[in-house]
C-alpha positions as protocol buffer text, in pm:
chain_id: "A"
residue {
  index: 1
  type: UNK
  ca { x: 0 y: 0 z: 0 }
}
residue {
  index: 2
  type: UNK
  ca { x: 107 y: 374 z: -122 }
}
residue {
  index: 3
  type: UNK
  ca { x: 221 y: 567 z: 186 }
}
residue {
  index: 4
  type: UNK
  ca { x: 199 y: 991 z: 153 }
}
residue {
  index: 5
  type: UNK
  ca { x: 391 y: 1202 z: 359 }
}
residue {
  index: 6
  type: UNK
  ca { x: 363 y: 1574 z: 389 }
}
residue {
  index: 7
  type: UNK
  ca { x: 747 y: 1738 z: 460 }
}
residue {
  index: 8
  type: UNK
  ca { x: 769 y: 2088 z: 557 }
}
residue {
  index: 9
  type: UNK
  ca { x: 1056 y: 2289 z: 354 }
}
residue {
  index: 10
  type: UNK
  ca { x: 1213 y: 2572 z: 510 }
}
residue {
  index: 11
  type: UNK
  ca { x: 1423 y: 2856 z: 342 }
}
residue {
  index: 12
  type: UNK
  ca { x: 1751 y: 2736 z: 442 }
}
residue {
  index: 13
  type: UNK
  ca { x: 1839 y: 2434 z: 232 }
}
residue {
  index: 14
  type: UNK
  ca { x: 2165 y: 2346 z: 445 }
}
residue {
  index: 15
  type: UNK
  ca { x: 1921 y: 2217 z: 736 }
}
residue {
  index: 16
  type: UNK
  ca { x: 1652 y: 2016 z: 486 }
}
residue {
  index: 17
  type: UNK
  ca { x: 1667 y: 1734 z: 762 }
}
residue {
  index: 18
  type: UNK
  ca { x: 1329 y: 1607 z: 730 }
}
residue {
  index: 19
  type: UNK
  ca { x: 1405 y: 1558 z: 338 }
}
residue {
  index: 20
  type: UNK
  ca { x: 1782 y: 1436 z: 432 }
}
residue {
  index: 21
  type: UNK
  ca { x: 1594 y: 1141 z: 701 }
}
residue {
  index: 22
  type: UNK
  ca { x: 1340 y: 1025 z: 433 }
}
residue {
  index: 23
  type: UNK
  ca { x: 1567 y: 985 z: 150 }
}
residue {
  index: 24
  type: UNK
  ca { x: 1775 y: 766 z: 332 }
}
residue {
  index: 25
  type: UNK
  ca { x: 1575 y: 575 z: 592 }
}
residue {
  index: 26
  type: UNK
  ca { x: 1323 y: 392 z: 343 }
}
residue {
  index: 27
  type: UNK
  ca { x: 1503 y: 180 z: 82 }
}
residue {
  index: 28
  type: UNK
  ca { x: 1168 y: 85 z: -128 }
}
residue {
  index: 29
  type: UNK
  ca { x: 1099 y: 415 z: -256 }
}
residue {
  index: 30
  type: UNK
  ca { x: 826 y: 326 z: -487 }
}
residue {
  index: 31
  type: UNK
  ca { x: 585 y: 297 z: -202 }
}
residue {
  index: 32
  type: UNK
  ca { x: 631 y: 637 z: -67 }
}
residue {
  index: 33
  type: UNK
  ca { x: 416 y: 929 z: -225 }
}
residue {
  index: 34
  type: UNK
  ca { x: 604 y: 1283 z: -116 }
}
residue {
  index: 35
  type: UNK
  ca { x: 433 y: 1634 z: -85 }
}
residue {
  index: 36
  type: UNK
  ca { x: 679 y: 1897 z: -33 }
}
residue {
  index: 37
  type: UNK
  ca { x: 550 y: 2169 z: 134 }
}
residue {
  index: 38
  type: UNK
  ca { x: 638 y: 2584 z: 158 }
}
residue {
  index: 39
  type: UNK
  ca { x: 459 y: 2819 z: 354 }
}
residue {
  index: 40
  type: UNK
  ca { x: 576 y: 3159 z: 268 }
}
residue {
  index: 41
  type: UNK
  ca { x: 609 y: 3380 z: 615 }
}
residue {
  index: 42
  type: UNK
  ca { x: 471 y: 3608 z: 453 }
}
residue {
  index: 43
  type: UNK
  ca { x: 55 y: 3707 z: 438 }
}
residue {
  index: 44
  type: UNK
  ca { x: -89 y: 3851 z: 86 }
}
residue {
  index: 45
  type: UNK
  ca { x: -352 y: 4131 z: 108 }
}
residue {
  index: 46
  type: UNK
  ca { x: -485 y: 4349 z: -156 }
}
residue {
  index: 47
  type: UNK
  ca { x: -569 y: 4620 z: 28 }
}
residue {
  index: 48
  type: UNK
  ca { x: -403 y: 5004 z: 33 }
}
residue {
  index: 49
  type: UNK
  ca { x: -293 y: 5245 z: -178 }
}
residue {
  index: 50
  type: UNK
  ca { x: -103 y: 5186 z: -535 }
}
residue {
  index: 51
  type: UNK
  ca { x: 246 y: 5227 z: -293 }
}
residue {
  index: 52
  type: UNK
  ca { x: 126 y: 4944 z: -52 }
}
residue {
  index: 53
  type: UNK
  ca { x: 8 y: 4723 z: -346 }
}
residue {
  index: 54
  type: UNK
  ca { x: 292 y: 4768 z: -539 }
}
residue {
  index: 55
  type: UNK
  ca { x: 532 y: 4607 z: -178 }
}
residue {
  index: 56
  type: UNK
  ca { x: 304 y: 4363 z: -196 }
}
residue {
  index: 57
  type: UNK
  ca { x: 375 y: 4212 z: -527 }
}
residue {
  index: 58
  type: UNK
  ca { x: 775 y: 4252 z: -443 }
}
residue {
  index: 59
  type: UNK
  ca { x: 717 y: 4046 z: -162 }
}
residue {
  index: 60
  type: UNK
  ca { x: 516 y: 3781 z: -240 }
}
residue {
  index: 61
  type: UNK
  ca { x: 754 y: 3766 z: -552 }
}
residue {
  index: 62
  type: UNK
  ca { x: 1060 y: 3783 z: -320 }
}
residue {
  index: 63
  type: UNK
  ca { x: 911 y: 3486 z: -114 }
}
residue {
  index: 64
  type: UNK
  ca { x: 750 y: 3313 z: -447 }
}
residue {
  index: 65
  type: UNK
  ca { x: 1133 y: 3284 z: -536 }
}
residue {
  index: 66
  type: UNK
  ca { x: 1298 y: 3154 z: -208 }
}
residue {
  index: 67
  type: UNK
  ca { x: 1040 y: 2905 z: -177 }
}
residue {
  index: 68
  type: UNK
  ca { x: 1012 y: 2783 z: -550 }
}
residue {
  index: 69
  type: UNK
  ca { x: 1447 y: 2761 z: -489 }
}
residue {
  index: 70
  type: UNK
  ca { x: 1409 y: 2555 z: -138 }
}
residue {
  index: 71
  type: UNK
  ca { x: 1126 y: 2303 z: -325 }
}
residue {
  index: 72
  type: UNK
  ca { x: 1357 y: 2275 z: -592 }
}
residue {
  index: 73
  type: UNK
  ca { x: 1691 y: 2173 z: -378 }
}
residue {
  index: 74
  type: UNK
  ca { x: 1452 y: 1925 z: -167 }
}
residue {
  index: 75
  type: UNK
  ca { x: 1309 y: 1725 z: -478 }
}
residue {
  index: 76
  type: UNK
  ca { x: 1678 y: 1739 z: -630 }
}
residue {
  index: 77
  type: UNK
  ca { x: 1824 y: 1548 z: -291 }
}
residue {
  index: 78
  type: UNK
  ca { x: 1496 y: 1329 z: -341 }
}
residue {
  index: 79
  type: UNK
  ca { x: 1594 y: 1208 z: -642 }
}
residue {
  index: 80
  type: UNK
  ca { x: 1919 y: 1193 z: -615 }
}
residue {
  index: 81
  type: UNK
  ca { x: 1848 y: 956 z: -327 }
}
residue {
  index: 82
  type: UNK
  ca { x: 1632 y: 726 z: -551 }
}
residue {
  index: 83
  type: UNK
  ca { x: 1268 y: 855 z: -545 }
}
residue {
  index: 84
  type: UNK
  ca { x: 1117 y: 851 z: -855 }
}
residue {
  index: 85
  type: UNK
  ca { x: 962 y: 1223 z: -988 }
}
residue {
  index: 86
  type: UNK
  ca { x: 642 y: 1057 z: -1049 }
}
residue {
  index: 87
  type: UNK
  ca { x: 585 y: 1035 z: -670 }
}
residue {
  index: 88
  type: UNK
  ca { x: 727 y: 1395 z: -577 }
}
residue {
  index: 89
  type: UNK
  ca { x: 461 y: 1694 z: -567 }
}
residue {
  index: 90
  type: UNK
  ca { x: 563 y: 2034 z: -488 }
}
residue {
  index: 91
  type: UNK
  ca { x: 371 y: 2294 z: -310 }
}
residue {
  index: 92
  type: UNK
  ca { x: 380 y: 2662 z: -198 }
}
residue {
  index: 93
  type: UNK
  ca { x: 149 y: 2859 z: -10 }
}
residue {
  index: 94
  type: UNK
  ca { x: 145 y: 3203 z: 110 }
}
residue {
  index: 95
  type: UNK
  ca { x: 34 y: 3246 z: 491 }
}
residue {
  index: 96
  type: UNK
  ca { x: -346 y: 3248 z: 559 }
}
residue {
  index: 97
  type: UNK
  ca { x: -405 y: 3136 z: 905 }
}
residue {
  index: 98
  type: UNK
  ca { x: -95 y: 3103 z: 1040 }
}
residue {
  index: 99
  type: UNK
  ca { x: 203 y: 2830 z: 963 }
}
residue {
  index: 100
  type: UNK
  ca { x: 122 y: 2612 z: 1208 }
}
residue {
  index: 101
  type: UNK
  ca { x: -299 y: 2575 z: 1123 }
}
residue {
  index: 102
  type: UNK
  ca { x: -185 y: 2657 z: 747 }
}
residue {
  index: 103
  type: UNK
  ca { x: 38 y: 2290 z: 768 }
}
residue {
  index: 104
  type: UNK
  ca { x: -226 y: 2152 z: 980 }
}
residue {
  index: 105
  type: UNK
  ca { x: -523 y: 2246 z: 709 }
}
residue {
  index: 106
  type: UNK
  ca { x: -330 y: 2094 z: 439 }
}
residue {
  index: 107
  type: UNK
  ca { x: -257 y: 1768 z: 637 }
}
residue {
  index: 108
  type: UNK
  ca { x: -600 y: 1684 z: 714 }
}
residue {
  index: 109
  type: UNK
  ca { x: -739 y: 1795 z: 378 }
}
residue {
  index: 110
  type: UNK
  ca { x: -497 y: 1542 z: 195 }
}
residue {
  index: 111
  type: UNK
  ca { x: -513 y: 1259 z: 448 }
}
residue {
  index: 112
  type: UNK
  ca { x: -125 y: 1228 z: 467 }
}
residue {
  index: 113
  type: UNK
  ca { x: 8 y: 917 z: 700 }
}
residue {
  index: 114
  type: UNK
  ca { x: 234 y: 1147 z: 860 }
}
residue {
  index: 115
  type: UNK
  ca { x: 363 y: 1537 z: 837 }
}
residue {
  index: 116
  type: UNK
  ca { x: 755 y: 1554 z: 833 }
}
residue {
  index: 117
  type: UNK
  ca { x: 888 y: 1856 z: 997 }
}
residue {
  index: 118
  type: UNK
  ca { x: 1294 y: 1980 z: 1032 }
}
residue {
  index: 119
  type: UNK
  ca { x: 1419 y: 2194 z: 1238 }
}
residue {
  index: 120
  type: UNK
  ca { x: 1265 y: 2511 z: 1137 }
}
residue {
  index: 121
  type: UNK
  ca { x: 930 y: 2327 z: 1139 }
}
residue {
  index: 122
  type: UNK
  ca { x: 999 y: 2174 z: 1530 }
}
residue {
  index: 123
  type: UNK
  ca { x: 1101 y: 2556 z: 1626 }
}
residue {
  index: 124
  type: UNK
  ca { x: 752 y: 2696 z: 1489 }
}
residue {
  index: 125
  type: UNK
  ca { x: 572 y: 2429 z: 1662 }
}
residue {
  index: 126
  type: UNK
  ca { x: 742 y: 2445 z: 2011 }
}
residue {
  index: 127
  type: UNK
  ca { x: 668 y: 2799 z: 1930 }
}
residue {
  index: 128
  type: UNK
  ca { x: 285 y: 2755 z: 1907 }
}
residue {
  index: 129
  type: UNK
  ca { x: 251 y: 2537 z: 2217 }
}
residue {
  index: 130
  type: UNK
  ca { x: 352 y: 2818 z: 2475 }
}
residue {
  index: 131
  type: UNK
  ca { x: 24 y: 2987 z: 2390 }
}
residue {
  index: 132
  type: UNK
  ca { x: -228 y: 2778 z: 2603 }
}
residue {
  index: 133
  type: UNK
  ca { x: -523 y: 2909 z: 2326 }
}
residue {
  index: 134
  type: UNK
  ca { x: -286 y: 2751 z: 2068 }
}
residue {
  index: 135
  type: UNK
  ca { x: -210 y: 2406 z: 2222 }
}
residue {
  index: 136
  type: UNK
  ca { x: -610 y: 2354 z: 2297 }
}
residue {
  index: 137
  type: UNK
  ca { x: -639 y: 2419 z: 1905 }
}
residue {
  index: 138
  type: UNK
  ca { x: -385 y: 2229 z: 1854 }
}
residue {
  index: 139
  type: UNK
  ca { x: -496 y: 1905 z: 2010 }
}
residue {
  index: 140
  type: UNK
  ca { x: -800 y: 1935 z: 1890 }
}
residue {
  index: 141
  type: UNK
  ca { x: -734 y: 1964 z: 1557 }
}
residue {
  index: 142
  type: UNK
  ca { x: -393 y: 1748 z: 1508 }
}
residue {
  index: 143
  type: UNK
  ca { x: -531 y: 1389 z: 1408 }
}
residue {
  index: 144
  type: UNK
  ca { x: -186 y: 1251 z: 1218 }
}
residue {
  index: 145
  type: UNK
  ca { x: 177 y: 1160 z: 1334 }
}
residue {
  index: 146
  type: UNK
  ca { x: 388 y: 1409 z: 1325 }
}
residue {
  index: 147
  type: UNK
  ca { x: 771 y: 1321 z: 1262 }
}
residue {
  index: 148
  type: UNK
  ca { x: 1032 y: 1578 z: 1407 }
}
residue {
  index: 149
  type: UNK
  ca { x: 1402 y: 1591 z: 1279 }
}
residue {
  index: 150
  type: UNK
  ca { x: 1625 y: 1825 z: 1447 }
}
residue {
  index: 151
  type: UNK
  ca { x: 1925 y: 1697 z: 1311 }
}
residue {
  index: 152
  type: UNK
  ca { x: 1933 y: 1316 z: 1265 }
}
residue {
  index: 153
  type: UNK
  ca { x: 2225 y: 1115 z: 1209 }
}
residue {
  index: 154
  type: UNK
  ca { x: 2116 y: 943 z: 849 }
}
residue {
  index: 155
  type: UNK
  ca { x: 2347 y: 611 z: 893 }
}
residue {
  index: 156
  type: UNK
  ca { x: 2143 y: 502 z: 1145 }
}
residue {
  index: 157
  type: UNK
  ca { x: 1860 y: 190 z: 1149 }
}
residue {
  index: 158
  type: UNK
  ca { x: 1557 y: 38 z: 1315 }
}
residue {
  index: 159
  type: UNK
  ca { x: 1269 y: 195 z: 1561 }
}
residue {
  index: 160
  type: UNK
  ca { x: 1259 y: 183 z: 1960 }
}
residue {
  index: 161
  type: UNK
  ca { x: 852 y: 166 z: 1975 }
}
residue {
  index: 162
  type: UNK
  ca { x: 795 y: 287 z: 2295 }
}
residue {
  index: 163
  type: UNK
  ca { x: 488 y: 179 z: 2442 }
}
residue {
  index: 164
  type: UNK
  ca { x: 252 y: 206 z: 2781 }
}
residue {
  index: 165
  type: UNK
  ca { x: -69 y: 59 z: 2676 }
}
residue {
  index: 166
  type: UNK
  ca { x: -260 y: 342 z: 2656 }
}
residue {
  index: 167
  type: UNK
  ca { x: -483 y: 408 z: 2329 }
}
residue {
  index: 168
  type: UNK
  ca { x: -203 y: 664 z: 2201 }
}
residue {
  index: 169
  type: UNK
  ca { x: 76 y: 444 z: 2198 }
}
residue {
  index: 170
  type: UNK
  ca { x: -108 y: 144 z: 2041 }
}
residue {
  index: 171
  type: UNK
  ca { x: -200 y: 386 z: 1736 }
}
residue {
  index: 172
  type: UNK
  ca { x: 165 y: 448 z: 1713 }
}
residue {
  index: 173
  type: UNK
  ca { x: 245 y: 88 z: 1686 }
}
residue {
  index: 174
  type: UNK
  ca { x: 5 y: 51 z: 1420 }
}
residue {
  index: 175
  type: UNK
  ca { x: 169 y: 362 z: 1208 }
}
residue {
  index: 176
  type: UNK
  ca { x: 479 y: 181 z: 1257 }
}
residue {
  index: 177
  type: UNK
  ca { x: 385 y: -131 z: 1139 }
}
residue {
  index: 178
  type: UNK
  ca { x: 225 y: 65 z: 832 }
}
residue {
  index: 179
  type: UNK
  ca { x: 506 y: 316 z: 730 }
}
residue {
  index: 180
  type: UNK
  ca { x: 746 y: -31 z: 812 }
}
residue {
  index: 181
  type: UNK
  ca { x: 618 y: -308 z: 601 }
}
residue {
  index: 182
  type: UNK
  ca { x: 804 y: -289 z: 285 }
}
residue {
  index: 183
  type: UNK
  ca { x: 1140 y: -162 z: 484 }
}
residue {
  index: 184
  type: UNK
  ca { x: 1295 y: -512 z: 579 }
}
residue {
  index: 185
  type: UNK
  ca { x: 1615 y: -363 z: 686 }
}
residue {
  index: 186
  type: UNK
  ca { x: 1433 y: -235 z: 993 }
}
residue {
  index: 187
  type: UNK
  ca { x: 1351 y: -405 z: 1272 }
}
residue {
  index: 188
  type: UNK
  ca { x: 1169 y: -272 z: 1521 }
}
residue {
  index: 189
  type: UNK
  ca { x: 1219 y: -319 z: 1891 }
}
residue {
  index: 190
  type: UNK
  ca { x: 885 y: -319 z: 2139 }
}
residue {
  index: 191
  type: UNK
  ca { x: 995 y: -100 z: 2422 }
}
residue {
  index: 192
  type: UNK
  ca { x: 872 y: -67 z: 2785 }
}
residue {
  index: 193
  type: UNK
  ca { x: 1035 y: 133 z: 3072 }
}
residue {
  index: 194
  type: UNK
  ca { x: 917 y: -95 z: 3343 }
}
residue {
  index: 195
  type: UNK
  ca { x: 831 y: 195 z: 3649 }
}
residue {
  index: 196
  type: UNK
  ca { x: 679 y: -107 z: 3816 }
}
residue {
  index: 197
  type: UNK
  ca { x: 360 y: -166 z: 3596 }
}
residue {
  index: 198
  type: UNK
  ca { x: 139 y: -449 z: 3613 }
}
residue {
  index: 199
  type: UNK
  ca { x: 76 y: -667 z: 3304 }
}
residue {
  index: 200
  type: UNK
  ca { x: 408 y: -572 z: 3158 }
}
residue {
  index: 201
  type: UNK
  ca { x: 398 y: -848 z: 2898 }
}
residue {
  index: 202
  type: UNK
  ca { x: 27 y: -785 z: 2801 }
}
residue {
  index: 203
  type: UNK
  ca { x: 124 y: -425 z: 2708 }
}
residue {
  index: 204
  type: UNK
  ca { x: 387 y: -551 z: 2488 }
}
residue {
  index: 205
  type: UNK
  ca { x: 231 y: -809 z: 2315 }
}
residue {
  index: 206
  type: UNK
  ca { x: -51 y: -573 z: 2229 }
}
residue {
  index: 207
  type: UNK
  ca { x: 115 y: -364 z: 2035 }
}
residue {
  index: 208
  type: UNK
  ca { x: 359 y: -691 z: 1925 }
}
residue {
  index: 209
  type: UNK
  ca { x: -5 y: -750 z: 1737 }
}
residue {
  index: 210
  type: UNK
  ca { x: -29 y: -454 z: 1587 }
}
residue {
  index: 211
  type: UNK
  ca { x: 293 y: -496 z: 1390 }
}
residue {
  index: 212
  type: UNK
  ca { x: 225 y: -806 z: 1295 }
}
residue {
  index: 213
  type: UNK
  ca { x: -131 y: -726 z: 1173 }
}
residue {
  index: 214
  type: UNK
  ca { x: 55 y: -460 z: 956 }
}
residue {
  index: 215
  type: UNK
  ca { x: 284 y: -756 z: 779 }
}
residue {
  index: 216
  type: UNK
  ca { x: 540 y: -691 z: 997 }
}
residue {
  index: 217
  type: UNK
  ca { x: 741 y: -1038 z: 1022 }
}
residue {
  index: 218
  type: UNK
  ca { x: 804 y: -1178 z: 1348 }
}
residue {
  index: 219
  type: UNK
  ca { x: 1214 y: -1192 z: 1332 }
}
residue {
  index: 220
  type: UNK
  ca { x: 1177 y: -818 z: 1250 }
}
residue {
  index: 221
  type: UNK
  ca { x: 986 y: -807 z: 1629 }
}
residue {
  index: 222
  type: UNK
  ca { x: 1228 y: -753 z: 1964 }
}
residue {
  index: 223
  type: UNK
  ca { x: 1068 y: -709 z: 2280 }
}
residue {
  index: 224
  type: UNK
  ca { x: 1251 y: -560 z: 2531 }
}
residue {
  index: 225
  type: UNK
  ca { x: 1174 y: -444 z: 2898 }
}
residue {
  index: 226
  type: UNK
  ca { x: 1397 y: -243 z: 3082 }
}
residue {
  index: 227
  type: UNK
  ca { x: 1310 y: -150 z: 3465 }
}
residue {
  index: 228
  type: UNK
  ca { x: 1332 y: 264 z: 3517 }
}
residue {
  index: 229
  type: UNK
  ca { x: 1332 y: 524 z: 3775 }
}
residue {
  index: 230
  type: UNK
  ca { x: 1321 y: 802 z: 3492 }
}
residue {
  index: 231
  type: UNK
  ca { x: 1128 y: 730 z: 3177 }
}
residue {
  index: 232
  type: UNK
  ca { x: 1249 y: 994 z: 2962 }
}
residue {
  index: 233
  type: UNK
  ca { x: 1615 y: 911 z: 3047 }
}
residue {
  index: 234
  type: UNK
  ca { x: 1585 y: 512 z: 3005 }
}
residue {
  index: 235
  type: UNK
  ca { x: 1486 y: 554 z: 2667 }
}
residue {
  index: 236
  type: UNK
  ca { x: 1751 y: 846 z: 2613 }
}
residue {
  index: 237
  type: UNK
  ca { x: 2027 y: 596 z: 2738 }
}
residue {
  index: 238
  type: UNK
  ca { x: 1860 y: 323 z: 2463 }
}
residue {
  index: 239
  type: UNK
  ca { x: 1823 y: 538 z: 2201 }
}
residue {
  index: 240
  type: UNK
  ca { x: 2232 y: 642 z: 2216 }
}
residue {
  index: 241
  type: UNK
  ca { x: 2334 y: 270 z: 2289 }
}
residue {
  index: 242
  type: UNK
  ca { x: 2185 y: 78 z: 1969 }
}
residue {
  index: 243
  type: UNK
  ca { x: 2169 y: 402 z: 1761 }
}
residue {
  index: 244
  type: UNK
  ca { x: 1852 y: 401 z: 1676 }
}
residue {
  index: 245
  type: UNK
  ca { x: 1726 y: 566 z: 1356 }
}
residue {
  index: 246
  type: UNK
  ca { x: 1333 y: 625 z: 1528 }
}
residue {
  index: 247
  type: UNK
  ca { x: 1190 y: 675 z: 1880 }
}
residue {
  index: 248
  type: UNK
  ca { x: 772 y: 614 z: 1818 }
}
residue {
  index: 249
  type: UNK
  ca { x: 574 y: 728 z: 2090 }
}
residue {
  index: 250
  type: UNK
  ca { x: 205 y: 758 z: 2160 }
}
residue {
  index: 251
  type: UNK
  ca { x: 170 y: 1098 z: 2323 }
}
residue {
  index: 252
  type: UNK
  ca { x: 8 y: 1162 z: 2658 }
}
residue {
  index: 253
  type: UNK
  ca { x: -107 y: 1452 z: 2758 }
}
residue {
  index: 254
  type: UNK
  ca { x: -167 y: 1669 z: 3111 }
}
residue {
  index: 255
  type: UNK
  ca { x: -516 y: 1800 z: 3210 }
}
residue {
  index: 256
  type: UNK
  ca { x: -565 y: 2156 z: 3208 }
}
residue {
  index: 257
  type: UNK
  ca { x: -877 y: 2318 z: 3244 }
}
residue {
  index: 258
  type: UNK
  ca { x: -1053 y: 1986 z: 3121 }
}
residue {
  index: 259
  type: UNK
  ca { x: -827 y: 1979 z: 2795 }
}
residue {
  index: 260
  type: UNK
  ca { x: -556 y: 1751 z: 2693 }
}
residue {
  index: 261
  type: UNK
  ca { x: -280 y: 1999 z: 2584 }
}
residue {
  index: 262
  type: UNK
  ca { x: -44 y: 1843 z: 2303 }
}
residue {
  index: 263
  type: UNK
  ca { x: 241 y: 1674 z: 2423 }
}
residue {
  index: 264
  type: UNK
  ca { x: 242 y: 2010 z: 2723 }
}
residue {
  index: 265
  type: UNK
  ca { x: 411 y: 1829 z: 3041 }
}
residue {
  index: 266
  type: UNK
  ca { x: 438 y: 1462 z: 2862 }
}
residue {
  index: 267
  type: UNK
  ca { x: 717 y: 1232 z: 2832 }
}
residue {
  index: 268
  type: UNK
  ca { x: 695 y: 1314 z: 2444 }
}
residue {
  index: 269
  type: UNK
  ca { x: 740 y: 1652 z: 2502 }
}
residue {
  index: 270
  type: UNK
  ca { x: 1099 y: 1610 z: 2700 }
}
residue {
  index: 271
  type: UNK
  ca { x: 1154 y: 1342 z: 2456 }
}
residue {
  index: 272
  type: UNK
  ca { x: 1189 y: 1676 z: 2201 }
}
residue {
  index: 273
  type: UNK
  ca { x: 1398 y: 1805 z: 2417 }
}
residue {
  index: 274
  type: UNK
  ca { x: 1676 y: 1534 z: 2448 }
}
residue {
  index: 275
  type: UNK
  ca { x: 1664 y: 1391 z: 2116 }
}
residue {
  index: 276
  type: UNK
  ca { x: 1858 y: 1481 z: 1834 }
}
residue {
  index: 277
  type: UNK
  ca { x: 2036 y: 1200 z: 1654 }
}
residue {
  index: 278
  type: UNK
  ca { x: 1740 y: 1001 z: 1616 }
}
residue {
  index: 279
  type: UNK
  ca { x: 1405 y: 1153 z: 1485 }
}
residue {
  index: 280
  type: UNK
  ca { x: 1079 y: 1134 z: 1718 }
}
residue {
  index: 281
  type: UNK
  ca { x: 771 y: 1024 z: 1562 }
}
residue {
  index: 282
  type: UNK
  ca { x: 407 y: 1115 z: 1815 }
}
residue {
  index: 283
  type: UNK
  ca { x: 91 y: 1009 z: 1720 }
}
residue {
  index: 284
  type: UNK
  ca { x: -214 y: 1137 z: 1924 }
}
């Protein structure tokens, strides 16, 4: 099955990471549909006088350019990384609603398995969430993993699914065994950071089934359990010792004013802080 991922293209085309991390993380290429995306910083209005108009057009040509340059350096390191053109689309957009709800309008509308940010997209994001109006909006409306590369190391292999039983990190072990099928290379390794849990080994072979219901072969399945004092830093430790290429987490949220705020106070959220070789995948 096709697999479409939306990645978020910044101006600077030294730190394309998100591009960089696809292009060499999947090996079967031909499964992978990719939307580049640009969202020019920069809001058009036709309002005001012939002087006003007239900066207008210069900017939105000014940004028209950057961001037509940056889409073209991404699909270039696409295909010079194997994808085929066929299954690279390219699009810019000028501001409407914001960058964040802007990316988060054109995920849903497209139905994308996942939205690929870099660095500049993590920044604009962490951004967003210290505005408490802004991470209610957020959780309601973000329905799709998002994948965060702040500056991976692309020689690396395999996902550390880390999981608690809860409903979040079960539909993260299902995108896993999705976006994972065709990629045989990978293996994935079922992780729990034992705090003293009951029904350790149901937890993991729940989401074990998950995988597997996705084609995921069983020699490709580890299970590993790993007893913690400090979630966050137990899978930190793991992450650095096997080199792992993914961390996959289900996030969970705090309650504030009878909301779940996105990834505010979670384990995923100082998961973002820590990690840097290996790109974090959430789902909600």
């Amino acid at each position: 099955m096709q697999k479409h991922l939306l990645i978020t293209i910044s101006d600077d085309v030294r730190i394309l990471h998100g591009v960089r991390f696809v292009g060499s993380f999947f090996a079967n290429k031909s499964k992978l549909d990719i939307t580049l995306l640009y969202v020019a910083p920069y809001a058009v209005t036709s309002g005001g006088d012939r002087t006003q108009r007239d900066l207008h057009r210069k900017n939105k040509e000014i940004y028209r350019r950057k961001g037509e340059a940056s889409l073209g350096v991404a699909k270039n390191i696409l295909l010079e990384r194997g994808f085929s053109a066929e299954n690279i689309s390219s699009k810019l957009m000028f501001k409407q609603f914001g960058t964040v709800k802007d990316i988060i309008r054109e995920a849903h509308a497209q139905s994308y398995d996942a939205v690929v940010l870099g660095k500049r997209g993590y920044a604009v994001f962490e951004n967003i969430m210290k505005d408490s109006v802004s991470k209610a909006i957020m959780e309601r409306d973000i329905g799709f993993p998002i994948w965060i590369c702040r500056r991976p190391e692309e020689d690396r292999k395999n996902v550390l699914l880390c999981v608690d039983g809860s409903e979040p990190s079960l539909r993260m072990a299902d995108h896993v065994g999705f976006m994972l099928q065709s990629e045989i290379e990978h293996q994935v390794t079922v992780f729990h950071a034992d705090t003293g849990e009951k029904n350790v080994e149901a937890i993991l072979d729940a989401a074990k089934q998950k995988l597997l219901a996705n084609g995921i072969e069983q020699e490709r399945i580890n299970l590993q359990v790993v007893a913690s004092t400090g979630v966050v830093k137990t899978i930190a430790a793991e992450v650095e010792r096997k080199a792992f290429a993914v961390v996959a987490v289900g996030r969970v949220g705090v309650k504030k004013g009878g909301l779940k705020q996105w990834l505010v106070g979670s384990r995923s959220m100082k998961l973002l802080e820590d990690l840097e070789k290996a790109v974090l995948w959430v789902s909600k």
